[in-house]
Amino acid sequence: MSKELRDGALEYHRLPKPGKFSIEPTKPLANQRDLALAYSPGVAYACEAIVEDPLNASLYTTRGNMVAVVTNGTAVLGLGAIGPLAAKPVMEGKAVLFKKFAGIDAVDIEIDERDPDKLVEIIASLEPSFGAINLEDIKAPECFEIEERLKDRMKIPVFHDDQHGTAIVVSAAMLNALRVVGKPLDQVKLVASGAGAAALACLDLLVELGLPRANITVTDIVGVVWKGRNEQMDPRKETYAVETDARTLAEVISGADIFLGLSAPRVLTAEMVKTMAPQPIIMALANPTPEILPDEARRVRPDAIIATGRSDFPNQVNNVLCFPFVFRGALDVGATTINIEMKKAAAQAIADLAMAEPSSEVAQAYGGQELRFGPDYLIPKPFDPRLVVEVSSAVARAAMESGVATRPIEDFDAYRQVLSSYFFRSGLVMRTVFERAKAQPKRVVYADGEDERVLRAAQIVVDEGFAQPILIGRRAVVQRRIERLGLRLKLDKDIELCDPEDDPRYNTYWSEYHRLMCRRGVTPESARTVVRTRATVIGALMVHIGEADALICGPVSRFVKNLRHLKEIFGVRRGVSEPCAMQALILPTKTIFVADTQVEHKRSPEQIAEMTIMCAEEVRRFGITPKIALLSSSSYGTGETPSAQMMRDAFALVREQAPELEVEGEMQADAAISEEVRHRVFPGSLLQGSANLLITPDLDSGNIAFNLAKALTSGTSVGPVLIGLNHPAHILTPAVSVRGIVNLSALVVVDAIEKSRDTPWCPIPAEPA
């Protein structure tokens, strides 16, 4: 692990405040009545309702949506028995994944106890507080006993994710790999390397799905698990002991259809792979180094189907495909356990989703990637927004059909609609943008290459591999700052550098700038000066000429000056009269886009309509369906101010020009966000639910509204996203963070991917330089 990554990880965990989550109230406590309802005397009514029927706890408390992530720290990741306190960052991370992927409130509980009897007593005593228990990082074989005893005692789901989460995702990948090669599950021979909790749980579930136990051979650190072996055996492992004289993996792998590895790096050799059956399935899931690297396996067996636990190879087997959604479905029906029927349903749902045609949202989110079922696409991407819908609903239905649901769902269509909102409310929307950018990396020029934030962002961009950075800056200064910051960037290798003081392309750049600007009062001498001194101009010329695909400029100069240069050199898209800037605020419960926040002080109704349609198109790039509100101080004709009339006129134009959009206005901001307020004012509103794209009447109101919302919430700001220019470019603001630069870098790569090279150049008149 590099020092830079270590320092970055520690800073991430420490700032802006220690840890990865906090607890926020869901009810107002603004006055004496609120206090009386929340505590004494009103709280007594909720208590009495629970006494009358314990199931009411899910109606009146957080219990029905609350999971405990419990560990004693005896088997943490690849770190081993580091203890409960050191395990806390991992458990906090798991709690955050529950919230992000499935809207589940989770609390990490680290218990300093290794005695299984005492640990069972402690965990069982937590039942009144939680709707489910997620056991995590407890070593084998104690984890088997602890889970079984807790399942017997507790009337809520108890799920050891290291075992069952892995088993579900492995089974899904295995089912689809067998579909690809055309082999039935009940006729294949499987050899497993590893006999820990995850490996044995995978085998158990595969047997339940139809793999004959007699077709399985298990190996571990000692060798083959054979009948009569005494060394490092336990009752769970004994279940898979076979009658054989073979003692090594090399002896039993010959002729095997499937290799399932949950063991150690490089235990499977190319020579062993050679001896496997035709079209072998190799699941090398040791992390970070698999049992065999895919390239090594394919060199000797090009016909192999290969999966790993890593994100940099196809077919990543990742528990995040499973555990948030299994718990979501179980909690929503008040399941008393997570049984084998629910696990099989989850595995089948994941497998089936990989075979489905990508939805429009998935196609947008993963544009440029081949998401077609086959050897390199066995299971869905971890950020496929359909997972929460398909897996959760399958688990909920299986719980109901198997008789363990205490709150059956009556309307599954309505339930699926609720589930579909979790992904896009969670703040994961930027992840889909990154996935798209990684599919087709582009050359991004950073005008302010000497800025420390830009340099740190460039390091992340290089590490994540979604862009090829080009920095504009003085070579000596850039090199000195890279060294001082402890970055790993190598000039002329990881990043290209354009030094304004010494670049052989200088004459080309100033000549082209003069050609573009000669009829706007720019002389050859002034063109040479501008190109020598203004980095944004250099970067824009690089994109204009074709030496780069996209531009990030700022944050050290004024937005309006940068925009003027971009309009001069790039021009605007056909049909666009004026660019606009939109900013996103990613909140814990939703993502809101606001426009215009940076560009134009005053627009006409025609320009407001134009901006609305452009911003709606941009929102779709995030994989989100735009719900648009045209904001005003007036709601539906209650005011006669010029801006209210302008927004009414703009609404009519949008309805005429883009009738497919879900748009409403003019309206006040509270009506845009709250469907209840809106329907009280105007029951016939065309907008359903909460608006996610807010169009403001002028720059001042847009900028004030966005920055006020950002300051008052814990949301993540993305932008400003510059829309309407003829080439991909974004302008950073002075307050931008390193993460903000990285986010805009991914967005500008997606812009470059989608940009048509045939788009004509439409210059906008600009002031002389």
PDB file of N, CA and C in Angstrom, residues 194-268:
ATOM      1  N   GLY A 194      -9.985 -24.232  -0.425  1.00  0.00           N
ATOM      2  CA  GLY A 194     -10.424 -23.454   0.721  1.00  0.00           C
ATOM      3  C   GLY A 194     -11.596 -24.128   1.398  1.00  0.00           C
ATOM      4  N   ALA A 195     -11.562 -24.183   2.707  1.00  0.00           N
ATOM      5  CA  ALA A 195     -12.646 -24.820   3.446  1.00  0.00           C
ATOM      6  C   ALA A 195     -13.031 -23.980   4.654  1.00  0.00           C
ATOM      7  N   GLY A 196     -12.970 -22.669   4.477  1.00  0.00           N
ATOM      8  CA  GLY A 196     -13.400 -21.762   5.538  1.00  0.00           C
ATOM      9  C   GLY A 196     -14.895 -21.510   5.467  1.00  0.00           C
ATOM     10  N   ALA A 197     -15.345 -20.507   6.214  1.00  0.00           N
ATOM     11  CA  ALA A 197     -16.782 -20.236   6.312  1.00  0.00           C
ATOM     12  C   ALA A 197     -17.387 -19.931   4.962  1.00  0.00           C
ATOM     13  N   ALA A 198     -16.722 -19.069   4.148  1.00  0.00           N
ATOM     14  CA  ALA A 198     -17.289 -18.679   2.857  1.00  0.00           C
ATOM     15  C   ALA A 198     -17.332 -19.859   1.896  1.00  0.00           C
ATOM     16  N   ALA A 199     -16.242 -20.616   1.811  1.00  0.00           N
ATOM     17  CA  ALA A 199     -16.181 -21.729   0.871  1.00  0.00           C
ATOM     18  C   ALA A 199     -17.242 -22.776   1.178  1.00  0.00           C
ATOM     19  N   LEU A 200     -17.377 -23.157   2.444  1.00  0.00           N
ATOM     20  CA  LEU A 200     -18.351 -24.186   2.794  1.00  0.00           C
ATOM     21  C   LEU A 200     -19.784 -23.693   2.591  1.00  0.00           C
ATOM     22  N   ALA A 201     -20.032 -22.416   2.850  1.00  0.00           N
ATOM     23  CA  ALA A 201     -21.371 -21.877   2.607  1.00  0.00           C
ATOM     24  C   ALA A 201     -21.690 -21.892   1.113  1.00  0.00           C
ATOM     25  N   CYS A 202     -20.691 -21.592   0.269  1.00  0.00           N
ATOM     26  CA  CYS A 202     -20.905 -21.663  -1.184  1.00  0.00           C
ATOM     27  C   CYS A 202     -21.290 -23.077  -1.597  1.00  0.00           C
ATOM     28  N   LEU A 203     -20.572 -24.053  -1.075  1.00  0.00           N
ATOM     29  CA  LEU A 203     -20.868 -25.444  -1.427  1.00  0.00           C
ATOM     30  C   LEU A 203     -22.248 -25.843  -0.937  1.00  0.00           C
ATOM     31  N   ASP A 204     -22.605 -25.420   0.271  1.00  0.00           N
ATOM     32  CA  ASP A 204     -23.931 -25.759   0.814  1.00  0.00           C
ATOM     33  C   ASP A 204     -25.037 -25.231  -0.106  1.00  0.00           C
ATOM     34  N   LEU A 205     -24.905 -23.977  -0.546  1.00  0.00           N
ATOM     35  CA  LEU A 205     -25.959 -23.388  -1.378  1.00  0.00           C
ATOM     36  C   LEU A 205     -25.986 -24.036  -2.764  1.00  0.00           C
ATOM     37  N   LEU A 206     -24.821 -24.328  -3.325  1.00  0.00           N
ATOM     38  CA  LEU A 206     -24.790 -24.997  -4.623  1.00  0.00           C
ATOM     39  C   LEU A 206     -25.438 -26.379  -4.545  1.00  0.00           C
ATOM     40  N   VAL A 207     -25.237 -27.087  -3.434  1.00  0.00           N
ATOM     41  CA  VAL A 207     -25.901 -28.379  -3.236  1.00  0.00           C
ATOM     42  C   VAL A 207     -27.409 -28.192  -3.184  1.00  0.00           C
ATOM     43  N   GLU A 208     -27.864 -27.158  -2.490  1.00  0.00           N
ATOM     44  CA  GLU A 208     -29.307 -26.871  -2.430  1.00  0.00           C
ATOM     45  C   GLU A 208     -29.861 -26.541  -3.816  1.00  0.00           C
ATOM     46  N   LEU A 209     -29.041 -25.944  -4.660  1.00  0.00           N
ATOM     47  CA  LEU A 209     -29.481 -25.586  -6.010  1.00  0.00           C
ATOM     48  C   LEU A 209     -29.426 -26.759  -6.978  1.00  0.00           C
ATOM     49  N   GLY A 210     -28.788 -27.869  -6.557  1.00  0.00           N
ATOM     50  CA  GLY A 210     -28.811 -29.057  -7.420  1.00  0.00           C
ATOM     51  C   GLY A 210     -27.486 -29.704  -7.726  1.00  0.00           C
ATOM     52  N   LEU A 211     -26.375 -29.199  -7.204  1.00  0.00           N
ATOM     53  CA  LEU A 211     -25.084 -29.822  -7.428  1.00  0.00           C
ATOM     54  C   LEU A 211     -24.942 -31.038  -6.508  1.00  0.00           C
ATOM     55  N   PRO A 212     -24.749 -32.248  -7.045  1.00  0.00           N
ATOM     56  CA  PRO A 212     -24.612 -33.427  -6.188  1.00  0.00           C
ATOM     57  C   PRO A 212     -23.391 -33.321  -5.277  1.00  0.00           C
ATOM     58  N   ARG A 213     -23.570 -33.633  -4.006  1.00  0.00           N
ATOM     59  CA  ARG A 213     -22.458 -33.569  -3.053  1.00  0.00           C
ATOM     60  C   ARG A 213     -21.318 -34.486  -3.496  1.00  0.00           C
ATOM     61  N   ALA A 214     -21.689 -35.604  -4.140  1.00  0.00           N
ATOM     62  CA  ALA A 214     -20.675 -36.565  -4.578  1.00  0.00           C
ATOM     63  C   ALA A 214     -19.777 -35.994  -5.674  1.00  0.00           C
ATOM     64  N   ASN A 215     -20.205 -34.899  -6.319  1.00  0.00           N
ATOM     65  CA  ASN A 215     -19.424 -34.302  -7.404  1.00  0.00           C
ATOM     66  C   ASN A 215     -18.466 -33.224  -6.908  1.00  0.00           C
ATOM     67  N   ILE A 216     -18.325 -33.097  -5.593  1.00  0.00           N
ATOM     68  CA  ILE A 216     -17.518 -32.030  -4.998  1.00  0.00           C
ATOM     69  C   ILE A 216     -16.296 -32.627  -4.315  1.00  0.00           C
ATOM     70  N   THR A 217     -15.138 -32.044  -4.573  1.00  0.00           N
ATOM     71  CA  THR A 217     -13.916 -32.382  -3.847  1.00  0.00           C
ATOM     72  C   THR A 217     -13.356 -31.095  -3.254  1.00  0.00           C
ATOM     73  N   VAL A 218     -13.030 -31.127  -1.969  1.00  0.00           N
ATOM     74  CA  VAL A 218     -12.547 -29.942  -1.253  1.00  0.00           C
ATOM     75  C   VAL A 218     -11.079 -30.121  -0.898  1.00  0.00           C
ATOM     76  N   THR A 219     -10.302 -29.044  -1.087  1.00  0.00           N
ATOM     77  CA  THR A 219      -8.915 -29.018  -0.621  1.00  0.00           C
ATOM     78  C   THR A 219      -8.727 -27.809   0.285  1.00  0.00           C
ATOM     79  N   ASP A 220      -7.768 -27.917   1.185  1.00  0.00           N
ATOM     80  CA  ASP A 220      -7.443 -26.785   2.059  1.00  0.00           C
ATOM     81  C   ASP A 220      -5.931 -26.704   2.221  1.00  0.00           C
ATOM     82  N   ILE A 221      -5.472 -26.009   3.232  1.00  0.00           N
ATOM     83  CA  ILE A 221      -4.036 -25.800   3.415  1.00  0.00           C
ATOM     84  C   ILE A 221      -3.290 -27.107   3.656  1.00  0.00           C
ATOM     85  N   VAL A 222      -3.982 -28.120   4.180  1.00  0.00           N
ATOM     86  CA  VAL A 222      -3.373 -29.430   4.429  1.00  0.00           C
ATOM     87  C   VAL A 222      -3.359 -30.278   3.164  1.00  0.00           C
ATOM     88  N   GLY A 223      -4.391 -30.117   2.331  1.00  0.00           N
ATOM     89  CA  GLY A 223      -4.521 -30.921   1.120  1.00  0.00           C
ATOM     90  C   GLY A 223      -5.965 -31.316   0.901  1.00  0.00           C
ATOM     91  N   VAL A 224      -6.195 -32.446   0.265  1.00  0.00           N
ATOM     92  CA  VAL A 224      -7.545 -32.926   0.000  1.00  0.00           C
ATOM     93  C   VAL A 224      -8.244 -33.282   1.313  1.00  0.00           C
ATOM     94  N   VAL A 225      -9.523 -32.935   1.376  1.00  0.00           N
ATOM     95  CA  VAL A 225     -10.346 -33.321   2.533  1.00  0.00           C
ATOM     96  C   VAL A 225     -10.883 -34.729   2.241  1.00  0.00           C
ATOM     97  N   TRP A 226     -10.255 -35.732   2.853  1.00  0.00           N
ATOM     98  CA  TRP A 226     -10.607 -37.125   2.579  1.00  0.00           C
ATOM     99  C   TRP A 226     -11.130 -37.793   3.839  1.00  0.00           C
ATOM    100  N   LYS A 227     -11.943 -38.805   3.629  1.00  0.00           N
ATOM    101  CA  LYS A 227     -12.530 -39.517   4.763  1.00  0.00           C
ATOM    102  C   LYS A 227     -11.429 -40.204   5.559  1.00  0.00           C
ATOM    103  N   GLY A 228     -11.411 -39.956   6.857  1.00  0.00           N
ATOM    104  CA  GLY A 228     -10.390 -40.514   7.730  1.00  0.00           C
ATOM    105  C   GLY A 228      -9.316 -39.522   8.107  1.00  0.00           C
ATOM    106  N   ARG A 229      -9.294 -38.360   7.451  1.00  0.00           N
ATOM    107  CA  ARG A 229      -8.285 -37.348   7.790  1.00  0.00           C
ATOM    108  C   ARG A 229      -8.624 -36.738   9.136  1.00  0.00           C
ATOM    109  N   ASN A 230      -7.618 -36.514   9.969  1.00  0.00           N
ATOM    110  CA  ASN A 230      -7.837 -35.938  11.296  1.00  0.00           C
ATOM    111  C   ASN A 230      -7.275 -34.523  11.436  1.00  0.00           C
ATOM    112  N   GLU A 231      -6.310 -34.190  10.611  1.00  0.00           N
ATOM    113  CA  GLU A 231      -5.631 -32.912  10.757  1.00  0.00           C
ATOM    114  C   GLU A 231      -6.526 -31.762  10.301  1.00  0.00           C
ATOM    115  N   GLN A 232      -6.727 -30.750  11.190  1.00  0.00           N
ATOM    116  CA  GLN A 232      -7.493 -29.535  10.911  1.00  0.00           C
ATOM    117  C   GLN A 232      -8.869 -29.852  10.315  1.00  0.00           C
ATOM    118  N   MET A 233      -9.576 -30.765  10.972  1.00  0.00           N
ATOM    119  CA  MET A 233     -10.931 -31.110  10.538  1.00  0.00           C
ATOM    120  C   MET A 233     -11.946 -30.590  11.548  1.00  0.00           C
ATOM    121  N   ASP A 234     -13.179 -30.360  11.084  1.00  0.00           N
ATOM    122  CA  ASP A 234     -14.291 -29.982  11.954  1.00  0.00           C
ATOM    123  C   ASP A 234     -15.558 -30.564  11.330  1.00  0.00           C
ATOM    124  N   PRO A 235     -16.664 -30.591  12.063  1.00  0.00           N
ATOM    125  CA  PRO A 235     -17.870 -31.250  11.536  1.00  0.00           C
ATOM    126  C   PRO A 235     -18.346 -30.684  10.194  1.00  0.00           C
ATOM    127  N   ARG A 236     -18.241 -29.360   9.993  1.00  0.00           N
ATOM    128  CA  ARG A 236     -18.687 -28.784   8.721  1.00  0.00           C
ATOM    129  C   ARG A 236     -17.824 -29.265   7.572  1.00  0.00           C
ATOM    130  N   LYS A 237     -16.529 -29.296   7.795  1.00  0.00           N
ATOM    131  CA  LYS A 237     -15.608 -29.749   6.750  1.00  0.00           C
ATOM    132  C   LYS A 237     -15.791 -31.242   6.487  1.00  0.00           C
ATOM    133  N   GLU A 238     -16.062 -31.997   7.532  1.00  0.00           N
ATOM    134  CA  GLU A 238     -16.233 -33.443   7.409  1.00  0.00           C
ATOM    135  C   GLU A 238     -17.370 -33.792   6.456  1.00  0.00           C
ATOM    136  N   THR A 239     -18.355 -32.916   6.352  1.00  0.00           N
ATOM    137  CA  THR A 239     -19.486 -33.152   5.452  1.00  0.00           C
ATOM    138  C   THR A 239     -19.023 -33.374   4.016  1.00  0.00           C
ATOM    139  N   TYR A 240     -17.911 -32.740   3.636  1.00  0.00           N
ATOM    140  CA  TYR A 240     -17.438 -32.816   2.253  1.00  0.00           C
ATOM    141  C   TYR A 240     -16.228 -33.734   2.089  1.00  0.00           C
ATOM    142  N   ALA A 241     -15.905 -34.529   3.108  1.00  0.00           N
ATOM    143  CA  ALA A 241     -14.814 -35.492   2.984  1.00  0.00           C
ATOM    144  C   ALA A 241     -15.205 -36.596   2.002  1.00  0.00           C
ATOM    145  N   VAL A 242     -14.234 -37.013   1.158  1.00  0.00           N
ATOM    146  CA  VAL A 242     -14.511 -38.016   0.127  1.00  0.00           C
ATOM    147  C   VAL A 242     -13.549 -39.194   0.260  1.00  0.00           C
ATOM    148  N   GLU A 243     -13.979 -40.323  -0.258  1.00  0.00           N
ATOM    149  CA  GLU A 243     -13.122 -41.499  -0.336  1.00  0.00           C
ATOM    150  C   GLU A 243     -12.185 -41.336  -1.527  1.00  0.00           C
ATOM    151  N   THR A 244     -10.906 -41.127  -1.263  1.00  0.00           N
ATOM    152  CA  THR A 244      -9.948 -40.933  -2.344  1.00  0.00           C
ATOM    153  C   THR A 244      -8.531 -41.160  -1.835  1.00  0.00           C
ATOM    154  N   ASP A 245      -7.661 -41.568  -2.748  1.00  0.00           N
ATOM    155  CA  ASP A 245      -6.236 -41.677  -2.427  1.00  0.00           C
ATOM    156  C   ASP A 245      -5.484 -40.404  -2.791  1.00  0.00           C
ATOM    157  N   ALA A 246      -6.154 -39.501  -3.492  1.00  0.00           N
ATOM    158  CA  ALA A 246      -5.520 -38.240  -3.880  1.00  0.00           C
ATOM    159  C   ALA A 246      -5.303 -37.372  -2.651  1.00  0.00           C
ATOM    160  N   ARG A 247      -4.202 -36.619  -2.655  1.00  0.00           N
ATOM    161  CA  ARG A 247      -3.886 -35.801  -1.486  1.00  0.00           C
ATOM    162  C   ARG A 247      -3.581 -34.343  -1.829  1.00  0.00           C
ATOM    163  N   THR A 248      -3.511 -33.987  -3.115  1.00  0.00           N
ATOM    164  CA  THR A 248      -3.155 -32.612  -3.495  1.00  0.00           C
ATOM    165  C   THR A 248      -4.154 -32.055  -4.493  1.00  0.00           C
ATOM    166  N   LEU A 249      -4.170 -30.730  -4.587  1.00  0.00           N
ATOM    167  CA  LEU A 249      -5.027 -30.052  -5.558  1.00  0.00           C
ATOM    168  C   LEU A 249      -4.684 -30.481  -6.975  1.00  0.00           C
ATOM    169  N   ALA A 250      -3.403 -30.629  -7.280  1.00  0.00           N
ATOM    170  CA  ALA A 250      -2.991 -31.021  -8.625  1.00  0.00           C
ATOM    171  C   ALA A 250      -3.562 -32.372  -9.016  1.00  0.00           C
ATOM    172  N   GLU A 251      -3.710 -33.269  -8.044  1.00  0.00           N
ATOM    173  CA  GLU A 251      -4.221 -34.601  -8.344  1.00  0.00           C
ATOM    174  C   GLU A 251      -5.720 -34.592  -8.627  1.00  0.00           C
ATOM    175  N   VAL A 252      -6.477 -33.736  -7.947  1.00  0.00           N
ATOM    176  CA  VAL A 252      -7.938 -33.790  -8.083  1.00  0.00           C
ATOM    177  C   VAL A 252      -8.488 -32.817  -9.118  1.00  0.00           C
ATOM    178  N   ILE A 253      -7.668 -31.866  -9.585  1.00  0.00           N
ATOM    179  CA  ILE A 253      -8.188 -30.863 -10.513  1.00  0.00           C
ATOM    180  C   ILE A 253      -8.361 -31.418 -11.919  1.00  0.00           C
ATOM    181  N   SER A 254      -7.659 -32.490 -12.226  1.00  0.00           N
ATOM    182  CA  SER A 254      -7.726 -33.058 -13.573  1.00  0.00           C
ATOM    183  C   SER A 254      -9.160 -33.468 -13.916  1.00  0.00           C
ATOM    184  N   GLY A 255      -9.641 -32.954 -15.051  1.00  0.00           N
ATOM    185  CA  GLY A 255     -10.984 -33.289 -15.513  1.00  0.00           C
ATOM    186  C   GLY A 255     -12.097 -32.514 -14.840  1.00  0.00           C
ATOM    187  N   ALA A 256     -11.769 -31.602 -13.923  1.00  0.00           N
ATOM    188  CA  ALA A 256     -12.800 -30.831 -13.228  1.00  0.00           C
ATOM    189  C   ALA A 256     -13.428 -29.799 -14.163  1.00  0.00           C
ATOM    190  N   ASP A 257     -14.736 -29.618 -14.037  1.00  0.00           N
ATOM    191  CA  ASP A 257     -15.436 -28.586 -14.809  1.00  0.00           C
ATOM    192  C   ASP A 257     -15.327 -27.221 -14.147  1.00  0.00           C
ATOM    193  N   ILE A 258     -15.236 -27.222 -12.819  1.00  0.00           N
ATOM    194  CA  ILE A 258     -15.263 -25.965 -12.058  1.00  0.00           C
ATOM    195  C   ILE A 258     -14.159 -25.961 -11.019  1.00  0.00           C
ATOM    196  N   PHE A 259     -13.441 -24.832 -10.928  1.00  0.00           N
ATOM    197  CA  PHE A 259     -12.546 -24.568  -9.808  1.00  0.00           C
ATOM    198  C   PHE A 259     -13.146 -23.421  -9.007  1.00  0.00           C
ATOM    199  N   LEU A 260     -13.369 -23.647  -7.731  1.00  0.00           N
ATOM    200  CA  LEU A 260     -13.878 -22.611  -6.837  1.00  0.00           C
ATOM    201  C   LEU A 260     -12.819 -22.312  -5.794  1.00  0.00           C
ATOM    202  N   GLY A 261     -12.210 -21.133  -5.895  1.00  0.00           N
ATOM    203  CA  GLY A 261     -11.145 -20.764  -4.984  1.00  0.00           C
ATOM    204  C   GLY A 261     -11.539 -19.689  -4.011  1.00  0.00           C
ATOM    205  N   LEU A 262     -11.466 -20.010  -2.735  1.00  0.00           N
ATOM    206  CA  LEU A 262     -11.633 -19.030  -1.658  1.00  0.00           C
ATOM    207  C   LEU A 262     -10.537 -19.334  -0.645  1.00  0.00           C
ATOM    208  N   SER A 263      -9.285 -19.187  -1.107  1.00  0.00           N
ATOM    209  CA  SER A 263      -8.180 -19.694  -0.299  1.00  0.00           C
ATOM    210  C   SER A 263      -7.014 -18.710  -0.255  1.00  0.00           C
ATOM    211  N   ALA A 264      -6.020 -18.915  -1.135  1.00  0.00           N
ATOM    212  CA  ALA A 264      -4.781 -18.145  -1.037  1.00  0.00           C
ATOM    213  C   ALA A 264      -4.252 -17.835  -2.428  1.00  0.00           C
ATOM    214  N   PRO A 265      -3.379 -16.827  -2.534  1.00  0.00           N
ATOM    215  CA  PRO A 265      -2.852 -16.444  -3.853  1.00  0.00           C
ATOM    216  C   PRO A 265      -2.082 -17.563  -4.542  1.00  0.00           C
ATOM    217  N   ARG A 266      -2.327 -17.695  -5.848  1.00  0.00           N
ATOM    218  CA  ARG A 266      -1.519 -18.497  -6.757  1.00  0.00           C
ATOM    219  C   ARG A 266      -1.428 -19.976  -6.399  1.00  0.00           C
ATOM    220  N   VAL A 267      -2.434 -20.521  -5.749  1.00  0.00           N
ATOM    221  CA  VAL A 267      -2.406 -21.960  -5.453  1.00  0.00           C
ATOM    222  C   VAL A 267      -2.780 -22.792  -6.679  1.00  0.00           C
ATOM    223  N   LEU A 268      -3.430 -22.172  -7.664  1.00  0.00           N
ATOM    224  CA  LEU A 268      -3.786 -22.862  -8.899  1.00  0.00           C
ATOM    225  C   LEU A 268      -2.779 -22.466  -9.976  1.00  0.00           C
TER     226      LEU A 268
END
